[in-house]
N, C-alpha and C. Protein backbone atom coordinates (compact mmCIF):
# COMPACT_ATOMS: atom_id res chain seq x y z
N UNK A 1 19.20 13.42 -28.33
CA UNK A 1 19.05 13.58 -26.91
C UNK A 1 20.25 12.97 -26.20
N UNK A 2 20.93 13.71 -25.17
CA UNK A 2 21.94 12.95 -24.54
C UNK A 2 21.72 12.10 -23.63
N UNK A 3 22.06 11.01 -23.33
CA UNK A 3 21.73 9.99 -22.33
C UNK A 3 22.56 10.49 -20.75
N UNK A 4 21.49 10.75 -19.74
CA UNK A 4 21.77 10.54 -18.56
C UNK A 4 22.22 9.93 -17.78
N UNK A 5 22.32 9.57 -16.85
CA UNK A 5 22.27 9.04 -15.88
C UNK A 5 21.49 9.14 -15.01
N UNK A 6 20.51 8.44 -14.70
CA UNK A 6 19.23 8.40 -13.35
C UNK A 6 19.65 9.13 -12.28
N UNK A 7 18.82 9.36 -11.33
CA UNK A 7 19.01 10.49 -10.50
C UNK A 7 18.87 9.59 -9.09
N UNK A 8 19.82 8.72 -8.38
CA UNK A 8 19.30 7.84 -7.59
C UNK A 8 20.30 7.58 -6.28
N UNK A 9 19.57 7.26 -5.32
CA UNK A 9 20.81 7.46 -4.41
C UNK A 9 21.75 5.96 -4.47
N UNK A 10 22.63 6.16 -3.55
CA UNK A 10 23.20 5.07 -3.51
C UNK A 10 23.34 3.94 -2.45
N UNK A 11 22.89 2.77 -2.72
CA UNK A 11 22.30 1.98 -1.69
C UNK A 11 23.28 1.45 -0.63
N UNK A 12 24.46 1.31 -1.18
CA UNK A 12 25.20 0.36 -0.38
C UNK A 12 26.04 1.66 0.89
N UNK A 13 25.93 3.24 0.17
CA UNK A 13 26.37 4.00 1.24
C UNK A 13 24.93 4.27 2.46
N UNK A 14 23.70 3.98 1.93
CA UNK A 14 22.68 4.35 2.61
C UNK A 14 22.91 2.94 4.22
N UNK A 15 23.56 1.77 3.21
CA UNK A 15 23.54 0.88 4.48
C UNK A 15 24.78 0.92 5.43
N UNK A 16 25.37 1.33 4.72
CA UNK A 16 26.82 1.79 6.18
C UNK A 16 26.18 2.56 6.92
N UNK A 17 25.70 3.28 6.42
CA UNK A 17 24.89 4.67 7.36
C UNK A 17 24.46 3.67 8.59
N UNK A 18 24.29 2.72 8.43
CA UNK A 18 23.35 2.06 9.49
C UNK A 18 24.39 1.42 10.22
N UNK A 19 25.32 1.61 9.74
CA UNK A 19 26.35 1.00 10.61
C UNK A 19 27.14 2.06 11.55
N UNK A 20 28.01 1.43 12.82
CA UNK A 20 28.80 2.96 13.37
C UNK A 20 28.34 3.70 13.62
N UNK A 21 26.93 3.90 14.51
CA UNK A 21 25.96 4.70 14.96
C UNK A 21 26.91 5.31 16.25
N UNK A 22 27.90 5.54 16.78
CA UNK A 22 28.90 6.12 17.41
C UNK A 22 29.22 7.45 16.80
N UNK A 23 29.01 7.06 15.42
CA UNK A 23 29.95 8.35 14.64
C UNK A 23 29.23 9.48 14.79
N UNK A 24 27.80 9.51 15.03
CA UNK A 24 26.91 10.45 14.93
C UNK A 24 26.35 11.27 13.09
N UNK A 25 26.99 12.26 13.33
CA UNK A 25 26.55 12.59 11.84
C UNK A 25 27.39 12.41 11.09
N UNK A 26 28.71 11.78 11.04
CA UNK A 26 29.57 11.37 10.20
C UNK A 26 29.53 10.14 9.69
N UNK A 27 28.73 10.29 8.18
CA UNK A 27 28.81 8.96 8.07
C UNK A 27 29.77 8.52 7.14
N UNK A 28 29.80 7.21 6.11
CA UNK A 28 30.53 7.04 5.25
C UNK A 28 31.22 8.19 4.21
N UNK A 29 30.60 8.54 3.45
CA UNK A 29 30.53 9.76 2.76
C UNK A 29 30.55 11.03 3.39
N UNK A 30 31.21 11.18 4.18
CA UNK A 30 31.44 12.26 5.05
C UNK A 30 33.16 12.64 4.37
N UNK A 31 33.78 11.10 3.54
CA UNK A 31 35.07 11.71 2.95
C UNK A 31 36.12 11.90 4.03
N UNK A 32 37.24 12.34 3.16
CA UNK A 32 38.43 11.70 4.02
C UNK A 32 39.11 13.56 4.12
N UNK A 33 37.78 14.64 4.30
CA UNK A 33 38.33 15.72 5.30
C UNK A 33 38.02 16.23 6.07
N UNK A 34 37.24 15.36 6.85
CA UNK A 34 36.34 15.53 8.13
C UNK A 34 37.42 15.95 8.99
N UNK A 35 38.66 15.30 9.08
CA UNK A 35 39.58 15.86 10.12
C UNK A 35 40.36 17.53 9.90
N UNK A 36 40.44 17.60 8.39
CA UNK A 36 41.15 18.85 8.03
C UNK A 36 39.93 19.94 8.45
N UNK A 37 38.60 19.74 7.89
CA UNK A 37 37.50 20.79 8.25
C UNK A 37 37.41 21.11 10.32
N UNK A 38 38.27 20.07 10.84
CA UNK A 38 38.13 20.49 11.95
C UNK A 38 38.97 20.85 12.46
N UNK A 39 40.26 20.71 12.13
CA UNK A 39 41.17 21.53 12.01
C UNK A 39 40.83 22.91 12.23
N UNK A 40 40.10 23.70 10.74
CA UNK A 40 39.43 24.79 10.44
C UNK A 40 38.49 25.34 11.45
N UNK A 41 37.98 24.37 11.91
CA UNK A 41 37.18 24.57 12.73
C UNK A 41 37.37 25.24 13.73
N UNK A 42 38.17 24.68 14.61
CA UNK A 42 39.45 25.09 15.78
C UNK A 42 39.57 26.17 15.31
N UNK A 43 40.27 26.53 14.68
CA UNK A 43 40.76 27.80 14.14
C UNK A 43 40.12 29.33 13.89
N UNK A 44 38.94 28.76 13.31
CA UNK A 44 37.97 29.66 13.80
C UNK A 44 37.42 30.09 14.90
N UNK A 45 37.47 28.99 15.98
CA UNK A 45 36.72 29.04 17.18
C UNK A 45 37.97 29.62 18.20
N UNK A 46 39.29 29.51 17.66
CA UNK A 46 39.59 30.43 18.06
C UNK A 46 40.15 31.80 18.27
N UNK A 47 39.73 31.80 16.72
CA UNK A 47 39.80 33.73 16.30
C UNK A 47 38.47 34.37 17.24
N UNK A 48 37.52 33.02 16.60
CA UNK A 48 36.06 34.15 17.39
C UNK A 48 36.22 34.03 19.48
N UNK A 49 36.77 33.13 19.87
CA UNK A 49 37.29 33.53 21.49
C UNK A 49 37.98 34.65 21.82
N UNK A 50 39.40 34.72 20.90
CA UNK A 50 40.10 35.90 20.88
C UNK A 50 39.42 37.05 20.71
N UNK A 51 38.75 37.54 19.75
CA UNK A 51 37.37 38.40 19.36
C UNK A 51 36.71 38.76 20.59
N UNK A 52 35.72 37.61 20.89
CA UNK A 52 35.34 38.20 22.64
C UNK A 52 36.02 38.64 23.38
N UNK A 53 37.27 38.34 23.82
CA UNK A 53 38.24 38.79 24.77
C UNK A 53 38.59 40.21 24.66
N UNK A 54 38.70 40.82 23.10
CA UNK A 54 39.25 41.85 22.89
C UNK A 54 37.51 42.44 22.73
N UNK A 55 36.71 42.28 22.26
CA UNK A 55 35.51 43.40 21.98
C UNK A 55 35.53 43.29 23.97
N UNK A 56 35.32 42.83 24.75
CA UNK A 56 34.91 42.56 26.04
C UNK A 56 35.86 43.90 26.63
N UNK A 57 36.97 43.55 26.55
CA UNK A 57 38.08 44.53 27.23
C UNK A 57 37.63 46.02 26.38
N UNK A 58 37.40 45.78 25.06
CA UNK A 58 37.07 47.71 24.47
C UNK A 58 35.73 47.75 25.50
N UNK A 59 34.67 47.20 25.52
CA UNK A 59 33.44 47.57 26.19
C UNK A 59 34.03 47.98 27.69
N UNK A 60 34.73 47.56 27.95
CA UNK A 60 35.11 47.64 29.50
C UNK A 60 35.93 49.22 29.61
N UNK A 61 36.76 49.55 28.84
CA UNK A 61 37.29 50.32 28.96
C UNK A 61 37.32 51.52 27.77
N UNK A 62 36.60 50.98 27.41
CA UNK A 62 36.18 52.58 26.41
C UNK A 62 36.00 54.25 27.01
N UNK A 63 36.60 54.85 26.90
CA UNK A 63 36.57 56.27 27.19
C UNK A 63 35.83 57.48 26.29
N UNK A 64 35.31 58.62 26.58
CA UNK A 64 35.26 59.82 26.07
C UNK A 64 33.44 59.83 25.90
N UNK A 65 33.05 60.95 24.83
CA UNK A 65 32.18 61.41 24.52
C UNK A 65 31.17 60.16 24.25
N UNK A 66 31.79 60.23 23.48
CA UNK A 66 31.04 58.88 21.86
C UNK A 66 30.82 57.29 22.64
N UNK A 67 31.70 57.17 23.77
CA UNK A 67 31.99 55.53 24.18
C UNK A 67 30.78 55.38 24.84
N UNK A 68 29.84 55.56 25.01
CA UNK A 68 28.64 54.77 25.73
C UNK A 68 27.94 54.14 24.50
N UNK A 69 27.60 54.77 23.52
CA UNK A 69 27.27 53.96 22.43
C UNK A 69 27.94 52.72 21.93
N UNK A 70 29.42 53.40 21.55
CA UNK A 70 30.13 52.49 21.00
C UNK A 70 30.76 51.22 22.44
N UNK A 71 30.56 51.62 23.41
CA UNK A 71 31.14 50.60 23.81
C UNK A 71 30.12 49.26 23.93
N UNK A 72 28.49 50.04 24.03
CA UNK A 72 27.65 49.19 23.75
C UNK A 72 27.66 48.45 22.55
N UNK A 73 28.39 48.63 21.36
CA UNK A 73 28.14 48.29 20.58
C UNK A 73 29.29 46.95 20.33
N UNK A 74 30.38 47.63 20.85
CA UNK A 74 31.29 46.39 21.33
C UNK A 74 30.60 44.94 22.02
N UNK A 75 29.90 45.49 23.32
CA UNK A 75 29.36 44.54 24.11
C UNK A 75 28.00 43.37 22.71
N UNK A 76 27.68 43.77 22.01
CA UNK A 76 26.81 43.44 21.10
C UNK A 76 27.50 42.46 20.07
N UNK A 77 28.66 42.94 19.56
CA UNK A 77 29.38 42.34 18.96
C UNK A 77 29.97 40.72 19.53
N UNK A 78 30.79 40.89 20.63
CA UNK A 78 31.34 40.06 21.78
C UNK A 78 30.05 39.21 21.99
N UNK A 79 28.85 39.40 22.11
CA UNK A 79 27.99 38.65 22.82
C UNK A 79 27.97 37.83 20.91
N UNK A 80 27.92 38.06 20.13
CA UNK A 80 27.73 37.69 18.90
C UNK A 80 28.87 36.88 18.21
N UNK A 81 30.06 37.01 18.53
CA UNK A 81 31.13 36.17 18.68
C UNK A 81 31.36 34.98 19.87
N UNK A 82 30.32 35.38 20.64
CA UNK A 82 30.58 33.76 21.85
C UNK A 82 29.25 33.50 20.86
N UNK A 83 28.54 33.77 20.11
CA UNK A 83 27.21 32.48 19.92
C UNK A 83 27.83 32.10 18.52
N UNK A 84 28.78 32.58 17.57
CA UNK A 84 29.99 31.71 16.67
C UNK A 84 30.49 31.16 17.13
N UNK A 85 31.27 31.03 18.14
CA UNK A 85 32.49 30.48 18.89
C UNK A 85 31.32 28.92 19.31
N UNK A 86 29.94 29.08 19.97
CA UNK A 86 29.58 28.12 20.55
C UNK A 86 29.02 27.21 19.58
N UNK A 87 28.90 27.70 17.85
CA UNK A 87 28.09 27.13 16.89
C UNK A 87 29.21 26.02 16.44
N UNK A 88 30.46 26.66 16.22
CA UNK A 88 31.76 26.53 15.95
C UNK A 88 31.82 25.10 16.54
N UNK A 89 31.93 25.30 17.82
CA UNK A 89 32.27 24.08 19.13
C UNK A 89 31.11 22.88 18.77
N UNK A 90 30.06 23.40 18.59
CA UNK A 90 29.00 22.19 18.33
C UNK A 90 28.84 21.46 17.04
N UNK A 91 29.70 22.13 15.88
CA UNK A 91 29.80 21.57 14.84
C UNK A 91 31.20 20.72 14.84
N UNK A 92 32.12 21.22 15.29
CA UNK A 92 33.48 20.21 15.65
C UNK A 92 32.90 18.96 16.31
N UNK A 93 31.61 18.74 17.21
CA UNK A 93 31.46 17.45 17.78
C UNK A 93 30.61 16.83 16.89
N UNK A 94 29.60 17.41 16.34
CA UNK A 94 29.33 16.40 15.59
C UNK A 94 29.72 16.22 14.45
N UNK A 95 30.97 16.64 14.18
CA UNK A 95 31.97 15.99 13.18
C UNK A 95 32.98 15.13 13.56
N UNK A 96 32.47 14.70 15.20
CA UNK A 96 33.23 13.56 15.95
C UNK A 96 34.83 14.42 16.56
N UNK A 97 34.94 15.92 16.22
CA UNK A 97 36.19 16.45 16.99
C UNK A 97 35.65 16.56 18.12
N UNK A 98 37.17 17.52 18.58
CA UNK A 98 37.07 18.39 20.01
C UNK A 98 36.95 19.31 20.16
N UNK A 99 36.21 20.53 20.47
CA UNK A 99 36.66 22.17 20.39
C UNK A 99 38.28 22.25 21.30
N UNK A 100 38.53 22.99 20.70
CA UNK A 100 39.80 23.24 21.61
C UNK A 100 39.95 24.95 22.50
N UNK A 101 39.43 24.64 23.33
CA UNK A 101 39.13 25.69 24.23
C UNK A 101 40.74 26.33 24.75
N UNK A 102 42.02 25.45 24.85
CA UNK A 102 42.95 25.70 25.71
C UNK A 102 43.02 27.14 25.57
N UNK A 103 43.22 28.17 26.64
CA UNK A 103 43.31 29.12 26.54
C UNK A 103 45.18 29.37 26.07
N UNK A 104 46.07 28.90 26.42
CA UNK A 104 47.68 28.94 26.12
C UNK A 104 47.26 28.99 24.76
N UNK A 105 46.76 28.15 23.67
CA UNK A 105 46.80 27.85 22.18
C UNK A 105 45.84 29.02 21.55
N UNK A 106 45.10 29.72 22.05
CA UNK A 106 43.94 30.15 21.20
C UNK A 106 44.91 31.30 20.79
N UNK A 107 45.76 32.29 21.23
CA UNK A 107 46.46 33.68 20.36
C UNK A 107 47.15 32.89 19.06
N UNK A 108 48.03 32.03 19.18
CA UNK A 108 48.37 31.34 18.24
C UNK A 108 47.72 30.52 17.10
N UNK A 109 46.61 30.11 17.54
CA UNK A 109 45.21 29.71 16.20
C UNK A 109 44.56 30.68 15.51
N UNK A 110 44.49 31.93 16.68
CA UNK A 110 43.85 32.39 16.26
C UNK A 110 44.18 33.54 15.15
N UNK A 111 43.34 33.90 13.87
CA UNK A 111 43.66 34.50 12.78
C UNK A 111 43.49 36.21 13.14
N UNK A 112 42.63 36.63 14.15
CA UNK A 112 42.95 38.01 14.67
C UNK A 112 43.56 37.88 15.65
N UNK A 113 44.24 39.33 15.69
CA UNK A 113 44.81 39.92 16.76
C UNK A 113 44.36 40.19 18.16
N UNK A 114 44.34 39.88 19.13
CA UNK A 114 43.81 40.58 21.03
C UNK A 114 44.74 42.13 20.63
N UNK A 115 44.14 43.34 21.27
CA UNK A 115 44.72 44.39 21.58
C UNK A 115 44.26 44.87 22.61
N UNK A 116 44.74 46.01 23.32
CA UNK A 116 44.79 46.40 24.52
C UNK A 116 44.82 48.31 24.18
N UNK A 117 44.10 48.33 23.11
CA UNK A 117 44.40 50.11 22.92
C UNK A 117 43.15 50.62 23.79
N UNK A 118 43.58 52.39 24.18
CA UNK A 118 42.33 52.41 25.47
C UNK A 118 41.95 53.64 24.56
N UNK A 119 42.16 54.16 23.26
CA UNK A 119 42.50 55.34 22.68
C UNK A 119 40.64 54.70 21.60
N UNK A 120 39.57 55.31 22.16
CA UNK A 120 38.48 54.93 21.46
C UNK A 120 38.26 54.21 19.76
N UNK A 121 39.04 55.59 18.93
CA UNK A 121 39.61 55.63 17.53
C UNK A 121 40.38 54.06 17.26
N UNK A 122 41.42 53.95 18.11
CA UNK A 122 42.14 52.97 17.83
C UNK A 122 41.32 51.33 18.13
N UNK A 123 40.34 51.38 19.44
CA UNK A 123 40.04 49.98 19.51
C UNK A 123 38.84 50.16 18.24
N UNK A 124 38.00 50.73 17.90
CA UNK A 124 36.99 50.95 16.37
C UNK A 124 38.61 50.51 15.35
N UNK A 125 39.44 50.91 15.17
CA UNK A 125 40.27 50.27 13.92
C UNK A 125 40.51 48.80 14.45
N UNK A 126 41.40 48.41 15.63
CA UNK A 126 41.13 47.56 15.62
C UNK A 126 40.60 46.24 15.51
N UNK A 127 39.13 46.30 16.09
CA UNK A 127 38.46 45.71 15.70
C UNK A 127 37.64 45.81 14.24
N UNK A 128 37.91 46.98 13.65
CA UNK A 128 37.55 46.37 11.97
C UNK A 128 37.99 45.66 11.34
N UNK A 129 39.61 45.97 11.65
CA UNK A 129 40.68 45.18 11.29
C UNK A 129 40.48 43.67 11.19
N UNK A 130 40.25 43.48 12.61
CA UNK A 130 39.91 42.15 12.90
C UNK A 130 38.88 41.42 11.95
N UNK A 131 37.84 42.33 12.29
CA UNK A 131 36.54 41.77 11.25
C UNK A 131 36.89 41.45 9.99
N UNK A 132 37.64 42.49 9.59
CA UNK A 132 38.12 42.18 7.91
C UNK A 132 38.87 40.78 7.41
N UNK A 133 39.79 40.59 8.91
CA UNK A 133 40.44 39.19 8.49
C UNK A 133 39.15 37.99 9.04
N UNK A 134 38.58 38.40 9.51
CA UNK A 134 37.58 37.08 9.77
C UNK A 134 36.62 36.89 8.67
N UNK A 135 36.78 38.12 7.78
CA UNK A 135 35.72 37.91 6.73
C UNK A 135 36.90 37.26 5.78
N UNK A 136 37.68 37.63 5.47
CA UNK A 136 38.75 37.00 4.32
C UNK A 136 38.86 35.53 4.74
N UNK A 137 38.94 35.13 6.16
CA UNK A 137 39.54 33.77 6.23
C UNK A 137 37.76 32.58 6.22
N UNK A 138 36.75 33.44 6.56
CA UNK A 138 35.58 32.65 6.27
C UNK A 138 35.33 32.51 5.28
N UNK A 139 35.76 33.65 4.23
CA UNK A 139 35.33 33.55 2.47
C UNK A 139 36.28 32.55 2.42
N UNK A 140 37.85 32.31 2.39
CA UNK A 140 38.79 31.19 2.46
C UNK A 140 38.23 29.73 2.54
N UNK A 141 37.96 29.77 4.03
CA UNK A 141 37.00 28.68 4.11
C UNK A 141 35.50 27.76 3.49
N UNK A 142 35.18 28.90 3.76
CA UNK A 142 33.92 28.40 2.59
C UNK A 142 34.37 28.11 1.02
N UNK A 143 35.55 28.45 0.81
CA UNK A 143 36.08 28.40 -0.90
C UNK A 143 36.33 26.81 -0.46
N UNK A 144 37.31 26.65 0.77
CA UNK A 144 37.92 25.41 0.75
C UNK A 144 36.98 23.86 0.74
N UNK A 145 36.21 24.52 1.60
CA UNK A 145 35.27 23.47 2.08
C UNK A 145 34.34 22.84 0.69
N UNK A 146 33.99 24.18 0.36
CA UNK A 146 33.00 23.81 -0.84
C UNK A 146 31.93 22.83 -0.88
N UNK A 147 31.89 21.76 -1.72
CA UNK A 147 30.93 20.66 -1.58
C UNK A 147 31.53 19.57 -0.35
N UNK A 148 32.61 19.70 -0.22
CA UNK A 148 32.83 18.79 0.59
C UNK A 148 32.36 18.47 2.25
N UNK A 149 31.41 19.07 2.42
CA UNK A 149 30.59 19.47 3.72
C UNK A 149 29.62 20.78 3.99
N UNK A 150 28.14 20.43 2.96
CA UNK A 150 27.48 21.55 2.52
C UNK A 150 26.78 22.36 3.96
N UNK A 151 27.03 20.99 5.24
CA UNK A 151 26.43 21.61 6.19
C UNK A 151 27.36 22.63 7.26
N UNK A 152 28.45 22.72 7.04
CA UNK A 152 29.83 23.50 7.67
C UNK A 152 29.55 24.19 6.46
N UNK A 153 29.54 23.91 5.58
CA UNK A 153 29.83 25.37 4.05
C UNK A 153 28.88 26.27 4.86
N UNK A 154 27.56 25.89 4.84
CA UNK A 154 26.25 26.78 5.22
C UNK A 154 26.47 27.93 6.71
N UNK A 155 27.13 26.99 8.17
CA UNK A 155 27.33 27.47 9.13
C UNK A 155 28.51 28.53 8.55
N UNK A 156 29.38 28.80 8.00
CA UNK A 156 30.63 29.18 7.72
C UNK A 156 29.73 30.32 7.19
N UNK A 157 29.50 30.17 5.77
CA UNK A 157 28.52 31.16 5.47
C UNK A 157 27.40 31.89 5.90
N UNK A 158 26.97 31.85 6.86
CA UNK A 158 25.81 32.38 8.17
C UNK A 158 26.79 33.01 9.19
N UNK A 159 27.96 32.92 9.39
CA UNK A 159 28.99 33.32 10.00
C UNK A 159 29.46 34.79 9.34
N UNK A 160 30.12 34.26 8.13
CA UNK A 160 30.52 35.44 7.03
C UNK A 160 29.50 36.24 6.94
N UNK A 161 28.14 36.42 6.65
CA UNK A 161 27.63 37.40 6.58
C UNK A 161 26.97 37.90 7.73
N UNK A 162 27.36 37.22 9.06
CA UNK A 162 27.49 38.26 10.56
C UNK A 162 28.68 39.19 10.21
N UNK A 163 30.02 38.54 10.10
CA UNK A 163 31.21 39.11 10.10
C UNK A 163 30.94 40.64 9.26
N UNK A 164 30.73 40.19 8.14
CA UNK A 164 30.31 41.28 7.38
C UNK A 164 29.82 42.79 7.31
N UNK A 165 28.70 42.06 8.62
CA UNK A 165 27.53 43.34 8.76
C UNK A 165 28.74 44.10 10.29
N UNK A 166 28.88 42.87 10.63
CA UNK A 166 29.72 43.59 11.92
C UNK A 166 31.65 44.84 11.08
N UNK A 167 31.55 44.45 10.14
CA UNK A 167 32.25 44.64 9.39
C UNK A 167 32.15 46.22 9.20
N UNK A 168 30.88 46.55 8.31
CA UNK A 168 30.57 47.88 8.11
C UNK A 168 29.94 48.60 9.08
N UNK A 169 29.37 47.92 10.22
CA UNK A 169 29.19 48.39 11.48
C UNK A 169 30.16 49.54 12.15
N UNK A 170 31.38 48.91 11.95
CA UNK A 170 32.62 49.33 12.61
C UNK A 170 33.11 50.84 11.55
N UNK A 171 33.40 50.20 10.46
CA UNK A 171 33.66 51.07 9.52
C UNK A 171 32.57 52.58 9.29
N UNK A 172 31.08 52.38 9.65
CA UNK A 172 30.62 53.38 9.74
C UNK A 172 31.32 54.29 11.02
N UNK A 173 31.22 53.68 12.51
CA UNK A 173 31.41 54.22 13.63
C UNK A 173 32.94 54.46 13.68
N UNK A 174 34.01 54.35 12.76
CA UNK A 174 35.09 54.90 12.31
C UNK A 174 35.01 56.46 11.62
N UNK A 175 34.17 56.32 10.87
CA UNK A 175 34.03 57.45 9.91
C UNK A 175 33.10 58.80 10.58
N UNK A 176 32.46 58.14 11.65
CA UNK A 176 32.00 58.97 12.37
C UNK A 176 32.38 60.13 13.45
């Protein structure tokens, strides 16, 4: 039989916990990448701002036959990227960050593109486009994060498989 090791927590991190009640949910064992995951964080929050901005402007200006659906469907999307963007923001604080809202910084954080096409076809590629890199850089993330913050792994992943569905969403109403 191989000898274990007991299955037990550890006492002396359970009593820091009790210490630095400022930190909120960061406690000892929170590890030394609480700052890089918020980093990430940012980053995300502000692909998914950029995201609203651009699904907002296709809903607004969508043209032709087909665009009452699809622009509704834009508007659906956008409303679904500000409640990431706001999950985003509430997990940066209680990891003791800041969201970083600046509007000057967010094209530059952010991992999709804003476009301005008024050509129906083109804002549907667009925004798949987009989706596709928000799914690559959340799978990224969640690779990075891993154990090192199972409760950001989880939000990240509840994220990715929005992205996802919004993903083939698009790609159907492409093919259509």
């Amino acid at each position: 039989m191989a000898h274990t090791e007991p299955l037990e927590l550890d006492q002396k991190a359970l009593d820091r916990a009790r210490q630095n009640l400022g930190d909120g949910a960061v406690t000892p064992s929170s590890g030394p990448y609480t700052e890089a995951i918020v980093r990430l964080l940012n980053d995300a929050l502000a692909t998914e701002l950029v995201c609203v901005l651009r699904y907002k402007r296709h809903h607004f200006t969508a043209k032709g036959l087909a665009s009452p659906a699809v622009a509704d469907e834009f508007m659906v999307h956008a409303n679904a990227e500000a409640g990431h963007g706001d999950r985003l923001a509430e997990r940066i604080v209680q990891l003791g960050g800041e969201p970083d809202f600046h509007p000057d910084k967010l094209l530059a954080r952010s991992h999709a593109d804003y476009d301005e096409s008024l050509d129906l076809k083109a804002m549907i590629k667009a925004n798949l486009i987009a989706e596709r890199v928000a799914v690559e850089s959340y799978r990224q993330m969640v690779h990075l994060i891993g154990d090192k913050d199972p409760t950001t792994r989880r939000l990240l992943e509840e994220i990715l498989s929005d992205e996802e569905e919004h993903a083939d969403e698009l790609s159907d109403l492409l093919e259509s």
